[in-house]
Amino acid sequence: MYRFIVKNVLRPVIALLGSILFGLTLFGSTLAYSEETLLLNESTEATWNASKAKSPQACVLMIHGWVSSMDEVGGMFKRLAQQLAENNIASIRVNVRGESERERSQYRLTSTFQSRIEDAQRGYDYLTRQCPDKPIGVVGFSLGGATAIALAGNINNSINSLVLWSSAVNPSEIFTNIKPQKNIRDIIEEGEGIFNEFTDITVTKQHYLGMQGYEPLKTLHHYSGELLTVRGTEDFVPMHDLNIVNSSSSNHAEVRLIKGANHIFNTFDTNSHSDEQVIDYSEQWFVSSLLTNNK
């Protein structure tokens, strides 16, 4: 069973009160959660968030999108990690090697979809060591969604809850709308090409070819946990959500659309609260699916 929900309810008053209370907490006391920087397998950077007061009752892995980094655009993953910690749900967010370096590498991309999966698997393995016998959730944003789908489809992984934000389903989708197509020829013939997105991005042949030939949805039938997909109605990525739900074996899945939101949930629009909505939806979903439903 799944539900298809369209939302266009902004909550500026609640958001303002939440900001005030959060500010008072910061001003009047120390934070109730800890944040620790990690290096997994000597190469994958990550950040671990957990409550200072209690042992975690569940854990969540966060996988960022294309050319992003572990905190995500507008700090959305960092904000979600803080809200989860307040519910005694620990989390780890990982940097994808060959993308997350951003300015440090002058935006030169060398990752592949396989290396993305490997980095995500390292984060998952860390969670299972930190949270033995506890429920585990995964959230992926954009290309991180496709990575999360591939991770969830691995029969060796035991994931209880999957949340996807603006998810792609095929890693090669990131090159579909690239203009001009001559830049694709540059990659193949010259070994790299420059694309102007939010800045000049150098796509190497290794990166381009490493995103071809994958179909993560083909193994998603192995996943039977709870599933939430969230997308803005103005997302440039095709609306794959029902296909994702139908490809899984989940008995509890929901598709939520945020009316008027773009691919990054209007993060930089000060008049929009779409980013707060998707974070709140995800927090509530994980609390329900990892804590309430796993008692």
XYZ file of C-alpha atoms in Angstrom:
295
model
C 0.000 0.000 0.000
C 1.196 3.509 -0.726
C -0.164 7.016 -0.368
C 0.329 9.873 -2.809
C 0.276 13.219 -1.026
C 0.571 16.738 -2.412
C 1.470 19.445 0.097
C 1.438 23.221 -0.223
C 1.215 24.160 3.457
C 3.852 26.614 4.624
C 4.440 26.947 8.326
C 6.204 30.247 8.880
C 4.906 30.694 12.435
C 6.000 27.210 13.506
C 9.343 27.698 11.765
C 9.844 31.033 13.533
C 8.998 29.559 16.939
C 11.314 26.640 16.245
C 14.143 28.992 15.336
C 13.587 31.009 18.516
C 13.561 27.899 20.718
C 16.640 26.522 18.967
C 18.403 29.841 19.452
C 17.499 29.892 23.138
C 18.852 26.368 23.498
C 22.143 27.394 21.958
C 22.325 30.529 24.084
C 21.292 29.025 27.379
C 22.931 25.614 27.375
C 25.344 23.323 25.610
C 24.132 21.274 22.679
C 22.403 18.002 23.570
C 24.180 16.142 20.762
C 27.774 15.585 19.704
C 29.293 15.868 16.231
C 32.446 13.937 15.380
C 34.518 14.028 12.188
C 35.583 10.580 10.959
C 37.778 9.016 8.297
C 36.386 5.677 7.115
C 38.831 3.165 5.592
C 41.486 5.924 5.576
C 39.873 7.798 2.679
C 36.125 8.448 3.068
C 35.345 11.549 5.143
C 32.239 11.432 7.330
C 30.496 13.128 10.252
C 28.790 11.265 13.097
C 25.951 12.892 15.073
C 24.487 11.410 18.232
C 22.801 12.357 21.479
C 25.199 13.072 24.342
C 22.799 11.735 26.944
C 21.715 8.342 25.597
C 22.810 5.453 23.449
C 21.166 5.671 20.008
C 17.955 3.754 19.499
C 18.357 3.850 15.704
C 20.849 5.094 13.108
C 20.551 6.839 9.723
C 22.990 7.058 6.803
C 22.907 10.223 4.623
C 24.136 10.169 0.984
C 24.572 13.509 -0.771
C 23.850 14.463 -4.373
C 26.030 15.179 -7.418
C 28.943 17.601 -6.805
C 27.642 18.258 -3.303
C 29.094 17.336 0.089
C 28.042 15.695 3.332
C 26.173 18.703 4.827
C 24.218 19.178 1.575
C 22.884 22.370 -0.002
C 21.755 24.876 2.615
C 23.055 22.520 5.325
C 19.949 20.355 4.875
C 21.617 17.096 5.957
C 23.327 18.790 8.899
C 19.972 20.206 10.016
C 18.269 16.815 9.644
C 21.078 15.173 11.647
C 20.520 17.623 14.495
C 16.770 16.996 14.553
C 17.280 13.223 14.483
C 19.765 13.415 17.378
C 17.110 15.181 19.436
C 14.979 12.043 18.913
C 17.876 9.759 19.940
C 18.508 8.718 16.329
C 22.205 8.870 15.500
C 23.399 9.535 11.963
C 26.426 9.481 9.723
C 26.771 11.575 6.589
C 29.556 10.692 4.173
C 31.528 12.598 1.570
C 31.649 10.941 -1.844
C 35.252 10.785 -3.028
C 35.849 12.494 -6.352
C 32.900 14.909 -5.943
C 32.745 16.304 -2.424
C 36.175 17.970 -2.612
C 34.568 20.761 -4.678
C 36.812 23.862 -4.335
C 39.712 21.729 -3.091
C 39.806 19.917 -6.454
C 38.645 22.919 -8.515
C 35.439 20.943 -9.130
C 37.203 18.163 -11.043
C 35.031 15.024 -10.892
C 36.608 11.570 -10.774
C 33.972 9.533 -8.921
C 32.062 6.638 -10.455
C 28.718 5.182 -9.485
C 30.564 2.167 -8.096
C 32.783 4.389 -5.919
C 29.631 6.156 -4.702
C 28.172 2.811 -3.653
C 31.457 1.893 -1.938
C 31.473 5.132 0.079
C 27.842 4.613 1.047
C 28.585 1.011 2.029
C 31.404 2.224 4.287
C 28.952 4.515 6.033
C 26.448 1.677 6.369
C 29.091 -0.679 7.781
C 30.072 1.964 10.355
C 26.418 2.264 11.413
C 26.037 -1.459 11.913
C 29.066 -1.438 14.222
C 27.814 1.569 16.198
C 24.194 0.408 16.319
C 24.225 -3.378 16.594
C 20.710 -4.831 16.544
C 19.196 -1.345 16.078
C 16.995 -0.291 13.153
C 18.769 1.520 10.317
C 17.524 4.148 7.892
C 19.031 5.690 4.756
C 18.316 9.047 3.118
C 19.614 10.010 -0.327
C 19.374 13.322 -2.189
C 19.232 13.439 -6.020
C 22.078 11.215 -7.306
C 22.427 10.211 -3.659
C 18.910 8.834 -4.031
C 20.006 6.546 -6.867
C 22.978 5.525 -4.704
C 20.646 4.793 -1.775
C 18.412 2.707 -4.054
C 21.424 0.629 -5.133
C 22.474 0.218 -1.493
C 18.976 -0.840 -0.412
C 18.800 -3.369 -3.246
C 21.869 -5.183 -1.935
C 20.511 -8.300 -0.218
C 23.415 -8.242 2.253
C 22.189 -4.940 3.727
C 19.403 -4.809 6.298
C 17.727 -1.406 5.968
C 14.447 -0.680 7.741
C 13.557 2.697 6.275
C 14.473 4.484 3.033
C 13.861 8.195 2.347
C 14.571 9.723 -1.067
C 14.737 13.463 -1.856
C 14.401 14.557 -5.520
C 15.743 11.149 -6.450
C 17.270 10.141 -9.741
C 17.027 6.457 -10.643
C 19.798 6.182 -13.218
C 23.199 7.833 -12.632
C 23.589 8.663 -16.321
C 20.602 11.022 -15.969
C 22.923 13.769 -14.735
C 24.207 14.212 -18.298
C 20.835 14.183 -20.054
C 20.291 17.946 -20.081
C 23.897 19.059 -20.556
C 24.283 21.709 -23.254
C 26.024 21.883 -25.616
C 26.408 18.190 -26.376
C 29.836 19.045 -27.822
C 31.077 18.936 -24.228
C 30.199 15.244 -24.108
C 32.391 14.719 -27.185
C 35.202 16.587 -25.397
C 34.997 14.100 -22.522
C 35.198 11.093 -24.839
C 37.837 12.424 -27.230
C 39.939 14.686 -24.998
C 39.547 12.904 -21.653
C 37.567 15.668 -19.930
C 35.068 18.437 -20.600
C 34.028 21.606 -18.790
C 30.386 22.231 -17.929
C 28.975 25.412 -16.523
C 26.464 24.596 -13.807
C 26.632 26.743 -10.649
C 30.356 27.029 -11.490
C 32.723 25.514 -14.047
C 32.812 21.750 -13.432
C 35.416 19.503 -15.050
C 33.949 16.097 -15.880
C 36.611 13.465 -16.489
C 36.168 10.507 -18.795
C 36.438 8.260 -15.729
C 33.490 10.069 -14.125
C 31.349 10.121 -17.271
C 31.867 6.465 -18.198
C 31.581 5.461 -14.542
C 27.977 6.672 -14.477
C 26.873 4.625 -17.496
C 25.173 1.245 -17.632
C 23.576 1.093 -14.180
C 19.920 0.311 -13.422
C 19.525 0.435 -9.614
C 15.760 -0.134 -9.762
C 16.304 -3.676 -11.059
C 17.457 -4.863 -7.621
C 15.102 -2.731 -5.515
C 12.656 -5.641 -5.269
C 15.012 -6.983 -2.597
C 14.020 -4.032 -0.399
C 10.897 -4.548 1.746
C 11.274 -1.830 4.388
C 9.347 1.418 4.660
C 9.778 3.914 1.836
C 9.204 7.667 1.508
C 9.945 9.746 -1.586
C 9.730 13.550 -1.502
C 9.916 15.779 -4.559
C 9.060 19.323 -5.579
C 6.549 19.786 -8.367
C 9.059 22.058 -10.152
C 11.932 19.533 -10.028
C 13.806 19.245 -13.353
C 14.467 15.555 -12.661
C 11.610 13.398 -14.020
C 9.019 12.258 -11.497
C 10.270 8.712 -10.959
C 8.551 8.293 -7.608
C 5.763 5.844 -8.473
C 8.231 3.765 -10.479
C 10.506 3.646 -7.437
C 7.633 2.570 -5.174
C 6.415 -0.083 -7.599
C 9.928 -1.458 -8.086
C 10.295 -2.089 -4.348
C 8.676 -4.776 -2.198
C 7.671 -2.239 0.449
C 4.274 -2.667 2.086
C 4.307 0.895 3.414
C 5.365 3.563 0.922
C 4.425 7.186 0.398
C 5.076 9.742 -2.330
C 4.950 13.335 -1.137
C 5.016 16.287 -3.529
C 5.745 19.804 -2.337
C 3.929 22.213 -4.604
C 6.131 24.913 -6.124
C 9.407 23.441 -4.847
C 12.379 22.955 -7.165
C 15.065 20.255 -7.162
C 16.740 21.654 -4.024
C 13.440 22.560 -2.337
C 13.865 26.330 -2.809
C 16.654 26.294 -0.235
C 17.933 29.760 -1.094
C 14.481 31.387 -1.311
C 13.950 33.190 1.994
C 10.199 33.340 1.337
C 9.883 29.553 1.014
C 9.842 26.895 3.716
C 9.997 23.888 1.396
C 13.415 22.845 2.701
C 12.064 22.878 6.259
C 9.119 20.776 5.131
C 11.255 18.018 3.617
C 13.493 17.926 6.706
C 10.462 17.733 9.007
C 8.809 15.042 6.861
C 12.000 12.988 7.018
C 12.399 13.418 10.770
C 8.804 12.339 11.377
C 9.149 9.403 8.979
C 12.290 8.085 10.648
C 10.847 8.498 14.146
C 7.775 6.526 13.073
C 9.485 3.848 10.977
C 12.612 3.312 13.110
C 11.370 3.922 16.651
C 7.585 3.579 16.879
C 7.127 0.741 14.382
C 10.171 -1.221 15.591
C 9.245 -1.452 19.274
